[in-house]
C-alpha atoms as an extended CHARMM CRD file, in Angstrom:
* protein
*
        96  EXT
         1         1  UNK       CA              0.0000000000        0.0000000000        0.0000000000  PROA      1               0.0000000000
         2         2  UNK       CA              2.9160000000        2.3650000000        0.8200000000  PROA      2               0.0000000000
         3         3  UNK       CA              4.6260000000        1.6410000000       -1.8570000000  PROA      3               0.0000000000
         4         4  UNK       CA              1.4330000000        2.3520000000       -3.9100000000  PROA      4               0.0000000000
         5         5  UNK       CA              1.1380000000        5.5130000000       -2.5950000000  PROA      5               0.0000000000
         6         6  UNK       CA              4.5080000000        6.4330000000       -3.1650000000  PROA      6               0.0000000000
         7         7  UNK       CA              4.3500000000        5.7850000000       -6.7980000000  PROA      7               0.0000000000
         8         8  UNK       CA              1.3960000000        8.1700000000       -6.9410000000  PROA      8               0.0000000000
         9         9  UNK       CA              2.7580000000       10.6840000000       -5.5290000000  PROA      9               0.0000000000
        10        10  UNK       CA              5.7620000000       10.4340000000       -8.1140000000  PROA      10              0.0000000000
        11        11  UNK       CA              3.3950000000        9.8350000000      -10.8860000000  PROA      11              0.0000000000
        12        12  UNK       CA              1.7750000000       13.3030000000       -9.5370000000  PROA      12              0.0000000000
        13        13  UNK       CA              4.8290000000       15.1250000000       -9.6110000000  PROA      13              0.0000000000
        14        14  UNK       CA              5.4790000000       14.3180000000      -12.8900000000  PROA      14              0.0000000000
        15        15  UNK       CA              2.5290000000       14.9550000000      -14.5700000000  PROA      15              0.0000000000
        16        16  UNK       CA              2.5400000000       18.8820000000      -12.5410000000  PROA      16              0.0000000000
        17        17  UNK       CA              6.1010000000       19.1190000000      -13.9860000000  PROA      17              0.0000000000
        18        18  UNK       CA              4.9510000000       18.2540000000      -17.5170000000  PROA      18              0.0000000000
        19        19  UNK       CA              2.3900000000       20.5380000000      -17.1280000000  PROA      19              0.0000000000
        20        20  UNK       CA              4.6290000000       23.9310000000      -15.8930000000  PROA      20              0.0000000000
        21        21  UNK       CA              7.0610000000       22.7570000000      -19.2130000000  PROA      21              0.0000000000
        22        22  UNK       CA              4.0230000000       22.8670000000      -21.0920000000  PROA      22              0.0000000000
        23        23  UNK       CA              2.5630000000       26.0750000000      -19.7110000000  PROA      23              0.0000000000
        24        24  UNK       CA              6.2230000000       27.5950000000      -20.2150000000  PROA      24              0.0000000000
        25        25  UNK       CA              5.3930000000       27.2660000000      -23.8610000000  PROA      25              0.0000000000
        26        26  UNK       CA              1.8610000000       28.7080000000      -23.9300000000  PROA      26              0.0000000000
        27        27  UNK       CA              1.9880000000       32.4900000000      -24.3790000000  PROA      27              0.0000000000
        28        28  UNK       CA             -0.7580000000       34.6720000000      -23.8730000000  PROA      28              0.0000000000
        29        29  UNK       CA             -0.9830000000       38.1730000000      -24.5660000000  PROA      29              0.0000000000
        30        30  UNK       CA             -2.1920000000       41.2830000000      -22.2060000000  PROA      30              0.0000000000
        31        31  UNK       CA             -2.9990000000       45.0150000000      -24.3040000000  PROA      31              0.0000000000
        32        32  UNK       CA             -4.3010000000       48.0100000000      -23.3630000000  PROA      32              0.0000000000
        33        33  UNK       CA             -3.9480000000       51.0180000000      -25.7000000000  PROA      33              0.0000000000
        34        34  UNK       CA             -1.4190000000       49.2060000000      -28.1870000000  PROA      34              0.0000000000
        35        35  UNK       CA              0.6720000000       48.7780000000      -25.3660000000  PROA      35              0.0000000000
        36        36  UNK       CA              1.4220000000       44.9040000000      -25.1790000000  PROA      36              0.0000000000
        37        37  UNK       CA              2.5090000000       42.4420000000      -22.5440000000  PROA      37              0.0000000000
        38        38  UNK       CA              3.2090000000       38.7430000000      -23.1640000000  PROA      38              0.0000000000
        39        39  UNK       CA              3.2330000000       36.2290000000      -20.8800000000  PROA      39              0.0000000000
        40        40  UNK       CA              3.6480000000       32.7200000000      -20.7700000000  PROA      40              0.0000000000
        41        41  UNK       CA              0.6370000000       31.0850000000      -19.0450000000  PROA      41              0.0000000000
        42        42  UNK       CA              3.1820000000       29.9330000000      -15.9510000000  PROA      42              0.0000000000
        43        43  UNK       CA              3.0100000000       34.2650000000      -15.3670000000  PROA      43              0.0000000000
        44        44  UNK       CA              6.4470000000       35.2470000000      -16.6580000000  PROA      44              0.0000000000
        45        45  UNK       CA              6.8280000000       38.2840000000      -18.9170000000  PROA      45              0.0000000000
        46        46  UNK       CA              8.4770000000       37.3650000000      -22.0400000000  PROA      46              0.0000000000
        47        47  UNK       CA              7.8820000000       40.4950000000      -24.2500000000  PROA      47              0.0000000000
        48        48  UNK       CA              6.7790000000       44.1940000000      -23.6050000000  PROA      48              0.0000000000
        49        49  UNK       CA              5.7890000000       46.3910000000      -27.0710000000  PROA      49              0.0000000000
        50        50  UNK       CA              5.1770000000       49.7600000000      -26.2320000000  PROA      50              0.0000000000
        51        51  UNK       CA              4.9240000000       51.6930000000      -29.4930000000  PROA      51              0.0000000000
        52        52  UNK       CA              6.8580000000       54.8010000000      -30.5020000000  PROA      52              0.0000000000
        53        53  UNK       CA              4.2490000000       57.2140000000      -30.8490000000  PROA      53              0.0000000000
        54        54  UNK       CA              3.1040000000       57.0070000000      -27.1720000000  PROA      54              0.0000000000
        55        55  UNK       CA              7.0140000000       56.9910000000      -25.7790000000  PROA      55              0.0000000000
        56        56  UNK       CA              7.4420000000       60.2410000000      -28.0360000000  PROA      56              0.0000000000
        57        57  UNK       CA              4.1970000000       61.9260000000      -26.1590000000  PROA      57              0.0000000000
        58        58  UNK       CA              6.3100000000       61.5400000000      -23.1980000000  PROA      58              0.0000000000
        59        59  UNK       CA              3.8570000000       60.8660000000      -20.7810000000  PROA      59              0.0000000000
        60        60  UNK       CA              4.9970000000       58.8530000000      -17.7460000000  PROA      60              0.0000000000
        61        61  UNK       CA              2.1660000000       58.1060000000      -16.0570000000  PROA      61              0.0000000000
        62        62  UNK       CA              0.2880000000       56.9320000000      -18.8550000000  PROA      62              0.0000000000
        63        63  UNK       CA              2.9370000000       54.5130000000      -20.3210000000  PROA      63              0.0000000000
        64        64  UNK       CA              2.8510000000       53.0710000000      -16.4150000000  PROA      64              0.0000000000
        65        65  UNK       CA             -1.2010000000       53.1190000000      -16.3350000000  PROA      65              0.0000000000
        66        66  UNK       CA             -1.1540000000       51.4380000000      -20.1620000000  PROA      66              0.0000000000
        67        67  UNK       CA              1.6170000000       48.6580000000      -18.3240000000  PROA      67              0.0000000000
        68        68  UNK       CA             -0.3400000000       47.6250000000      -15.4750000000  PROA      68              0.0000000000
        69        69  UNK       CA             -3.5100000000       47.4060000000      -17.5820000000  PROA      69              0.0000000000
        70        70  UNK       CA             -1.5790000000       45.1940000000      -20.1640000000  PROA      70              0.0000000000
        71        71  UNK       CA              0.0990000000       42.9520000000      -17.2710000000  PROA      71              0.0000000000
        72        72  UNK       CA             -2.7660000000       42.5560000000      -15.3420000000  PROA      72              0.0000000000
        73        73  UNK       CA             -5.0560000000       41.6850000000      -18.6950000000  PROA      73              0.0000000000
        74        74  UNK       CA             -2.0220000000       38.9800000000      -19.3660000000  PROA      74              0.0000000000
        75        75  UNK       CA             -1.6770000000       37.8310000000      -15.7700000000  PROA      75              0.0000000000
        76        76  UNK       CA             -5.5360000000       37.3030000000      -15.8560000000  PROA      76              0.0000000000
        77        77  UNK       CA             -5.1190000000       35.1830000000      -19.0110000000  PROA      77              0.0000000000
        78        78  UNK       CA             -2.1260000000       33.0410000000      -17.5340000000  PROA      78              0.0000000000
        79        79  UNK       CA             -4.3120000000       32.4720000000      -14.6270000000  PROA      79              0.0000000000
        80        80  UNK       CA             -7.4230000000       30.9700000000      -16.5980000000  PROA      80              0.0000000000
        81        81  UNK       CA             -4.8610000000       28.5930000000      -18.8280000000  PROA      81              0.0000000000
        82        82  UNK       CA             -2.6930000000       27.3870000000      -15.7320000000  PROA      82              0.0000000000
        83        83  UNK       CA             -6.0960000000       26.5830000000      -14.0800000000  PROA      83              0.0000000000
        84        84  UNK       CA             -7.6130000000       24.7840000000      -16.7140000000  PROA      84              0.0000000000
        85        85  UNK       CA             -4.2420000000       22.9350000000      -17.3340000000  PROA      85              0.0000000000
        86        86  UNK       CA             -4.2280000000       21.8240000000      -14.0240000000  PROA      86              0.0000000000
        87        87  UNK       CA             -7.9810000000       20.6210000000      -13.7380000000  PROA      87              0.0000000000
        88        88  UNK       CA             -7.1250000000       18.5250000000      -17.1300000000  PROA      88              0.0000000000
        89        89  UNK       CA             -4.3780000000       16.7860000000      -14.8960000000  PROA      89              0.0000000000
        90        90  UNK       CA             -6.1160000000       16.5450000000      -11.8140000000  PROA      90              0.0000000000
        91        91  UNK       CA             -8.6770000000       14.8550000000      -13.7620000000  PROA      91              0.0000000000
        92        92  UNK       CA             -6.6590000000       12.3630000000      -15.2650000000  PROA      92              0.0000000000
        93        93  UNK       CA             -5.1280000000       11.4960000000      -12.0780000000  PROA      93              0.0000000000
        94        94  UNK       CA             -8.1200000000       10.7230000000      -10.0490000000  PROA      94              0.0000000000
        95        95  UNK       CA            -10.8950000000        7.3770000000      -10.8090000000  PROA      95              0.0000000000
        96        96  UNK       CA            -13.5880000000        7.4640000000      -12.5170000000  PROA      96              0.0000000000
């Protein structure tokens, strides 16, 4: 039974780190304004586009209003793919 158990719990862990490699490859994208943010769905920032024209109107607070908007849109999207990942493994590990 222990033994049993064990192997679960190793079958678990590999599955979860199959699914973060997996999620390391999914990228999702967060905009606001044309101001982009992309993430992969494991919520780290790959790539941040901020185009010309709003860097040459020079305004600071903007730009930073534009970049949380864009992050937290992306974060938000991580979020929903990493969940649903998960569930699809959680499923497969538990009987019917």
């Amino acid at each position: 039974m222990f033994g049993n158990m064990m192997g679960k719990l190793q079958e678990a862990q590999e599955k979860m780190d199959e699914v973060k490699r997996k999620l390391d490859e999914i990228i999702v994208l967060g905009e606001a304004q044309g101001v982009k943010v992309a993430l992969n769905a494991n919520k780290v920032v790959t790539n941040v586009d901020i185009p010309q024209i709003i860097l040459d109107d020079g305004q600071k607070e903007q730009i930073e209003d534009l970049l949380i908007l864009a992050f937290n849109k992306g974060l938000e999207k991580a979020e929903n793919v990493s969940q649903s990942e998960g569930a699809s493994v959680m499923k497969e590990m538990l009987p019917n």
